[in-house]
């Protein structure tokens, strides 16, 4: 009698297409899929993801023809969309970012797509940058059932594109509303983790205090954040858990903190003196103006891999987050009820991230 072969197989049974693969969220998703195993991973981004085994696909998300050609032979079962392109106005944000998602999903009409996971954020509740908090912001903690704000928002436009494509193409979907995401990436437009590391590094080299740049409200209020690894875990969970499909979820670490508690902990990671809120915000765009040559000097002296400060720090985005004049935190009850148990302590997330950046030679 022949004994059936019950040995495990390494043959992947699912194919993931990660869009925006070189960013904080995209690269974390690829790492999560590689840890899990059993996935063929396709990475769509402008540049390949360093150190990844994913197959790189280069395409212009604004060009249907480019996407059609690049994805003609692709057969993804799961799509993770984390890309966005900042524009000068919310009207342009809507036009460009909705089109990128629409073009991508239309280019996959031939593919056996089972689930599309879309990353958005808490500006769903706060409004876009140009009208941040100007409308009727809901009470904290933000919950997913809150109605849309009566203002234009590219997140809403992307959701509409997602739902229309799901109805047309028959896939399940999930939306992931993260708070400020900290994770491993260089050249990212919204990278608070690396931005604060660059600020602290410059302060240490120049013998200056590590000054909190934000508002009195942010210094004293409760808040939360999203670890990029946790976001990846959440998106893969929703994409592969049947009862989690066709829902929008907040995704934050699960702890809460005040910056007046967190700031000295970050300072201790770099051996600098923490200085908190005093009288008025002191934005990083002002504190760090003209530091490009200083960063180049630091990079040369310490053998760092990136000497361009513009690719390391996004002062404007950290100023926007820490300058808010309202409390911002999100409820995770919906995810918990659906079975997601992921959790991170945010101070641990920062420490692990700083250690990884040091190991990669991005900061001293």
Short mmCIF file of N, CA and C in Angstrom, two decimals, residues 82-195:
data_model
loop_
_atom_site.label_atom_id
_atom_site.label_comp_id
_atom_site.label_asym_id
_atom_site.label_seq_id
_atom_site.Cartn_x
_atom_site.Cartn_y
_atom_site.Cartn_z
N UNK A 82 -1.05 50.65 -0.22
CA UNK A 82 -0.54 51.58 0.78
C UNK A 82 0.03 52.85 0.16
N UNK A 83 -0.10 53.02 -1.14
CA UNK A 83 0.52 54.14 -1.85
C UNK A 83 -0.34 55.40 -1.74
N UNK A 84 0.33 56.55 -1.74
CA UNK A 84 -0.38 57.81 -1.91
C UNK A 84 0.61 58.84 -2.43
N UNK A 85 0.08 59.91 -3.02
CA UNK A 85 0.92 60.98 -3.57
C UNK A 85 0.37 62.32 -3.09
N UNK A 86 1.17 63.05 -2.31
CA UNK A 86 0.73 64.33 -1.76
C UNK A 86 0.65 65.38 -2.86
N UNK A 87 -0.47 66.12 -2.87
CA UNK A 87 -0.68 67.18 -3.84
C UNK A 87 -0.87 68.51 -3.13
N UNK A 88 -0.98 69.59 -3.91
CA UNK A 88 -1.03 70.94 -3.34
C UNK A 88 -2.39 71.29 -2.76
N UNK A 89 -3.43 70.57 -3.12
CA UNK A 89 -4.77 70.85 -2.61
C UNK A 89 -5.51 69.53 -2.43
N UNK A 90 -6.58 69.56 -1.62
CA UNK A 90 -7.33 68.32 -1.43
C UNK A 90 -8.08 67.93 -2.70
N UNK A 91 -8.47 68.91 -3.48
CA UNK A 91 -9.08 68.60 -4.78
C UNK A 91 -8.13 67.78 -5.64
N UNK A 92 -6.85 68.16 -5.65
CA UNK A 92 -5.86 67.40 -6.41
C UNK A 92 -5.54 66.07 -5.74
N UNK A 93 -5.51 66.05 -4.40
CA UNK A 93 -5.33 64.78 -3.70
C UNK A 93 -6.41 63.78 -4.10
N UNK A 94 -7.64 64.25 -4.17
CA UNK A 94 -8.75 63.37 -4.56
C UNK A 94 -8.56 62.88 -5.98
N UNK A 95 -8.27 63.80 -6.88
CA UNK A 95 -8.13 63.42 -8.29
C UNK A 95 -7.02 62.38 -8.48
N UNK A 96 -5.87 62.63 -7.88
CA UNK A 96 -4.71 61.78 -8.12
C UNK A 96 -4.82 60.46 -7.35
N UNK A 97 -5.13 60.53 -6.06
CA UNK A 97 -5.09 59.31 -5.26
C UNK A 97 -6.26 58.38 -5.53
N UNK A 98 -7.41 58.93 -5.86
CA UNK A 98 -8.53 58.06 -6.28
C UNK A 98 -8.21 57.40 -7.61
N UNK A 99 -7.58 58.15 -8.52
CA UNK A 99 -7.24 57.58 -9.83
C UNK A 99 -6.21 56.47 -9.69
N UNK A 100 -5.25 56.61 -8.80
CA UNK A 100 -4.23 55.56 -8.64
C UNK A 100 -4.88 54.24 -8.23
N UNK A 101 -5.79 54.30 -7.26
CA UNK A 101 -6.46 53.08 -6.82
C UNK A 101 -7.39 52.54 -7.91
N UNK A 102 -8.12 53.43 -8.55
CA UNK A 102 -9.04 53.00 -9.63
C UNK A 102 -8.27 52.34 -10.77
N UNK A 103 -7.17 52.94 -11.18
CA UNK A 103 -6.37 52.38 -12.28
C UNK A 103 -5.82 51.01 -11.91
N UNK A 104 -5.32 50.89 -10.69
CA UNK A 104 -4.74 49.62 -10.25
C UNK A 104 -5.79 48.52 -10.26
N UNK A 105 -6.97 48.79 -9.72
CA UNK A 105 -7.99 47.74 -9.62
C UNK A 105 -8.53 47.37 -11.00
N UNK A 106 -8.64 48.33 -11.89
CA UNK A 106 -9.09 48.01 -13.25
C UNK A 106 -8.05 47.17 -13.99
N UNK A 107 -6.77 47.42 -13.71
CA UNK A 107 -5.71 46.63 -14.34
C UNK A 107 -5.69 45.20 -13.83
N UNK A 108 -6.38 44.95 -12.71
CA UNK A 108 -6.43 43.61 -12.14
C UNK A 108 -7.77 42.92 -12.40
N UNK A 109 -8.55 43.44 -13.33
CA UNK A 109 -9.87 42.85 -13.60
C UNK A 109 -9.76 41.39 -14.04
N UNK A 110 -8.62 41.04 -14.63
CA UNK A 110 -8.41 39.66 -15.11
C UNK A 110 -7.97 38.71 -14.02
N UNK A 111 -7.54 39.24 -12.86
CA UNK A 111 -6.86 38.43 -11.85
C UNK A 111 -7.85 37.82 -10.86
N UNK A 112 -7.46 36.72 -10.20
CA UNK A 112 -8.34 36.06 -9.23
C UNK A 112 -8.30 36.70 -7.85
N UNK A 113 -8.54 38.01 -7.81
CA UNK A 113 -8.40 38.76 -6.56
C UNK A 113 -9.52 38.37 -5.59
N UNK A 114 -9.12 37.98 -4.39
CA UNK A 114 -10.08 37.61 -3.35
C UNK A 114 -10.32 38.73 -2.35
N UNK A 115 -9.27 39.54 -2.10
CA UNK A 115 -9.39 40.57 -1.06
C UNK A 115 -8.48 41.74 -1.42
N UNK A 116 -8.97 42.96 -1.18
CA UNK A 116 -8.16 44.17 -1.32
C UNK A 116 -8.19 44.91 0.02
N UNK A 117 -7.01 45.14 0.60
CA UNK A 117 -6.87 45.87 1.86
C UNK A 117 -6.32 47.26 1.54
N UNK A 118 -7.02 48.30 1.96
CA UNK A 118 -6.66 49.68 1.69
C UNK A 118 -6.25 50.38 2.98
N UNK A 119 -5.07 50.97 2.97
CA UNK A 119 -4.60 51.75 4.11
C UNK A 119 -5.02 53.21 3.95
N UNK A 120 -5.70 53.77 4.97
CA UNK A 120 -5.98 55.21 5.00
C UNK A 120 -5.45 55.75 6.33
N UNK A 121 -6.25 56.52 7.07
CA UNK A 121 -5.74 57.07 8.31
C UNK A 121 -6.79 57.84 9.07
N UNK A 122 -6.38 58.45 10.19
CA UNK A 122 -7.32 59.14 11.06
C UNK A 122 -7.76 60.49 10.52
N UNK A 123 -7.18 60.95 9.40
CA UNK A 123 -7.75 62.13 8.77
C UNK A 123 -9.15 61.84 8.24
N UNK A 124 -9.54 60.58 8.25
CA UNK A 124 -10.94 60.22 7.99
C UNK A 124 -11.85 60.95 8.98
N UNK A 125 -11.39 61.13 10.21
CA UNK A 125 -12.17 61.79 11.27
C UNK A 125 -11.79 63.25 11.47
N UNK A 126 -10.56 63.61 11.06
CA UNK A 126 -10.03 64.95 11.32
C UNK A 126 -10.18 65.91 10.15
N UNK A 127 -10.35 65.36 8.95
CA UNK A 127 -10.33 66.17 7.75
C UNK A 127 -8.94 66.26 7.17
N UNK A 128 -8.82 66.74 5.93
CA UNK A 128 -7.52 66.81 5.26
C UNK A 128 -6.65 67.91 5.84
N UNK A 129 -5.36 67.90 5.44
CA UNK A 129 -4.41 68.86 5.99
C UNK A 129 -4.88 70.30 5.84
N UNK A 130 -5.48 70.63 4.68
CA UNK A 130 -5.82 72.04 4.45
C UNK A 130 -7.01 72.51 5.28
N UNK A 131 -7.78 71.58 5.87
CA UNK A 131 -8.88 71.97 6.76
C UNK A 131 -8.87 71.09 8.01
N UNK A 132 -7.67 70.87 8.52
CA UNK A 132 -7.44 69.97 9.65
C UNK A 132 -8.22 70.41 10.87
N UNK A 133 -9.16 69.60 11.33
CA UNK A 133 -9.89 69.90 12.54
C UNK A 133 -10.81 71.09 12.45
N UNK A 134 -11.06 71.58 11.23
CA UNK A 134 -11.88 72.78 11.07
C UNK A 134 -13.37 72.47 11.14
N UNK A 135 -13.73 71.24 10.87
CA UNK A 135 -15.13 70.85 10.87
C UNK A 135 -15.55 70.23 12.20
N UNK A 136 -16.68 69.53 12.20
CA UNK A 136 -17.20 68.91 13.42
C UNK A 136 -16.48 67.60 13.74
N UNK A 137 -15.30 67.70 14.34
CA UNK A 137 -14.51 66.52 14.68
C UNK A 137 -15.24 65.72 15.76
N UNK A 138 -15.38 64.40 15.58
CA UNK A 138 -16.09 63.59 16.57
C UNK A 138 -15.32 63.47 17.87
N UNK A 139 -16.02 63.04 18.92
CA UNK A 139 -15.38 62.83 20.21
C UNK A 139 -14.38 61.68 20.12
N UNK A 140 -13.35 61.77 20.95
CA UNK A 140 -12.40 60.67 21.07
C UNK A 140 -12.89 59.70 22.14
N UNK A 141 -12.48 58.43 22.03
CA UNK A 141 -11.72 57.85 20.93
C UNK A 141 -12.58 57.68 19.68
N UNK A 142 -11.96 57.92 18.51
CA UNK A 142 -12.69 57.82 17.25
C UNK A 142 -13.15 56.37 17.03
N UNK A 143 -14.38 56.23 16.57
CA UNK A 143 -14.94 54.91 16.26
C UNK A 143 -15.36 54.86 14.80
N UNK A 144 -15.29 53.67 14.24
CA UNK A 144 -15.46 53.50 12.81
C UNK A 144 -16.85 53.88 12.31
N UNK A 145 -17.85 53.83 13.18
CA UNK A 145 -19.21 54.13 12.74
C UNK A 145 -19.50 55.62 12.59
N UNK A 146 -18.53 56.47 12.95
CA UNK A 146 -18.74 57.91 12.78
C UNK A 146 -19.02 58.24 11.31
N UNK A 147 -19.97 59.14 11.04
CA UNK A 147 -20.23 59.52 9.64
C UNK A 147 -19.08 60.33 9.06
N UNK A 148 -19.01 60.36 7.76
CA UNK A 148 -17.99 61.19 7.10
C UNK A 148 -18.20 62.66 7.42
N UNK A 149 -17.11 63.39 7.46
CA UNK A 149 -17.19 64.83 7.64
C UNK A 149 -17.70 65.49 6.36
N UNK A 150 -18.36 66.63 6.46
CA UNK A 150 -18.89 67.31 5.27
C UNK A 150 -17.83 68.15 4.55
N UNK A 151 -16.65 67.55 4.32
CA UNK A 151 -15.56 68.23 3.62
C UNK A 151 -14.95 67.26 2.62
N UNK A 152 -14.37 67.76 1.52
CA UNK A 152 -13.69 66.85 0.57
C UNK A 152 -12.54 66.13 1.26
N UNK A 153 -12.35 64.84 0.93
CA UNK A 153 -11.31 64.04 1.59
C UNK A 153 -10.95 62.90 0.65
N UNK A 154 -9.67 62.78 0.32
CA UNK A 154 -9.30 61.74 -0.64
C UNK A 154 -9.48 60.33 -0.06
N UNK A 155 -9.48 60.20 1.26
CA UNK A 155 -9.78 58.89 1.85
C UNK A 155 -11.19 58.44 1.46
N UNK A 156 -12.15 59.38 1.49
CA UNK A 156 -13.52 59.02 1.13
C UNK A 156 -13.59 58.62 -0.34
N UNK A 157 -12.88 59.35 -1.17
CA UNK A 157 -12.87 59.03 -2.60
C UNK A 157 -12.25 57.66 -2.85
N UNK A 158 -11.19 57.32 -2.12
CA UNK A 158 -10.58 56.01 -2.27
C UNK A 158 -11.53 54.90 -1.81
N UNK A 159 -12.22 55.12 -0.69
CA UNK A 159 -13.19 54.13 -0.24
C UNK A 159 -14.26 53.89 -1.30
N UNK A 160 -14.75 54.96 -1.91
CA UNK A 160 -15.78 54.83 -2.95
C UNK A 160 -15.26 54.02 -4.13
N UNK A 161 -14.02 54.26 -4.52
CA UNK A 161 -13.44 53.49 -5.62
C UNK A 161 -13.31 52.01 -5.24
N UNK A 162 -12.89 51.76 -4.00
CA UNK A 162 -12.74 50.39 -3.52
C UNK A 162 -14.07 49.65 -3.55
N UNK A 163 -15.11 50.29 -3.05
CA UNK A 163 -16.42 49.64 -2.98
C UNK A 163 -16.99 49.39 -4.38
N UNK A 164 -16.80 50.36 -5.27
CA UNK A 164 -17.30 50.18 -6.63
C UNK A 164 -16.60 49.01 -7.32
N UNK A 165 -15.28 48.92 -7.15
CA UNK A 165 -14.54 47.82 -7.76
C UNK A 165 -14.91 46.48 -7.14
N UNK A 166 -15.15 46.46 -5.82
CA UNK A 166 -15.54 45.21 -5.16
C UNK A 166 -16.87 44.71 -5.70
N UNK A 167 -17.81 45.63 -5.91
CA UNK A 167 -19.10 45.24 -6.47
C UNK A 167 -18.96 44.74 -7.91
N UNK A 168 -18.04 45.35 -8.65
CA UNK A 168 -17.85 45.00 -10.06
C UNK A 168 -17.06 43.71 -10.23
N UNK A 169 -16.04 43.52 -9.38
CA UNK A 169 -15.10 42.43 -9.58
C UNK A 169 -15.26 41.28 -8.58
N UNK A 170 -16.08 41.49 -7.55
CA UNK A 170 -16.44 40.39 -6.68
C UNK A 170 -15.43 40.02 -5.61
N UNK A 171 -14.61 40.97 -5.16
CA UNK A 171 -13.66 40.66 -4.09
C UNK A 171 -14.14 41.21 -2.75
N UNK A 172 -13.59 40.68 -1.65
CA UNK A 172 -13.79 41.22 -0.33
C UNK A 172 -12.83 42.39 -0.12
N UNK A 173 -13.09 43.24 0.85
CA UNK A 173 -12.25 44.42 1.06
C UNK A 173 -12.12 44.69 2.56
N UNK A 174 -11.14 45.50 2.89
CA UNK A 174 -11.00 46.05 4.24
C UNK A 174 -10.31 47.39 4.14
N UNK A 175 -10.66 48.31 5.04
CA UNK A 175 -10.02 49.62 5.13
C UNK A 175 -9.36 49.72 6.49
N UNK A 176 -8.12 50.24 6.52
CA UNK A 176 -7.32 50.26 7.73
C UNK A 176 -6.93 51.70 8.05
N UNK A 177 -7.58 52.27 9.05
CA UNK A 177 -7.39 53.67 9.42
C UNK A 177 -6.36 53.76 10.54
N UNK A 178 -5.12 54.00 10.15
CA UNK A 178 -4.03 54.08 11.12
C UNK A 178 -3.87 55.50 11.63
N UNK A 179 -3.26 55.62 12.82
CA UNK A 179 -2.82 56.92 13.31
C UNK A 179 -1.41 57.13 12.75
N UNK A 180 -0.63 58.02 13.34
CA UNK A 180 0.74 58.25 12.88
C UNK A 180 1.49 56.92 12.89
N UNK A 181 2.04 56.54 11.73
CA UNK A 181 2.72 55.25 11.59
C UNK A 181 4.22 55.46 11.76
N UNK A 182 4.83 54.68 12.65
CA UNK A 182 6.28 54.69 12.77
C UNK A 182 6.80 53.33 12.32
N UNK A 183 7.80 53.35 11.48
CA UNK A 183 8.34 52.11 10.96
C UNK A 183 9.59 52.37 10.15
N UNK A 184 10.07 51.33 9.51
CA UNK A 184 11.37 51.37 8.85
C UNK A 184 11.22 51.73 7.38
N UNK A 185 11.66 52.91 7.01
CA UNK A 185 11.71 53.34 5.61
C UNK A 185 12.54 54.60 5.55
N UNK A 186 13.13 54.85 4.40
CA UNK A 186 13.90 56.08 4.15
C UNK A 186 13.30 56.74 2.93
N UNK A 187 13.21 58.08 2.96
CA UNK A 187 12.63 58.79 1.83
C UNK A 187 11.12 58.83 1.86
N UNK A 188 10.53 58.54 3.03
CA UNK A 188 9.08 58.52 3.17
C UNK A 188 8.58 59.90 3.58
N UNK A 189 7.44 60.30 3.04
CA UNK A 189 6.94 61.65 3.28
C UNK A 189 6.32 61.83 4.67
N UNK A 190 6.03 60.74 5.37
CA UNK A 190 5.34 60.85 6.65
C UNK A 190 5.98 59.93 7.68
N UNK A 191 7.24 60.17 8.00
CA UNK A 191 7.98 59.24 8.84
C UNK A 191 8.41 59.90 10.14
N UNK A 192 7.51 59.91 11.14
CA UNK A 192 7.83 60.57 12.40
C UNK A 192 8.99 59.88 13.12
N UNK A 193 9.05 58.56 13.06
CA UNK A 193 10.11 57.85 13.77
C UNK A 193 11.49 58.29 13.35
N UNK A 194 11.74 58.30 12.04
CA UNK A 194 13.06 58.71 11.55
C UNK A 194 13.25 60.21 11.67
N UNK A 195 12.18 60.97 11.55
CA UNK A 195 12.28 62.43 11.71
C UNK A 195 12.74 62.79 13.12
#
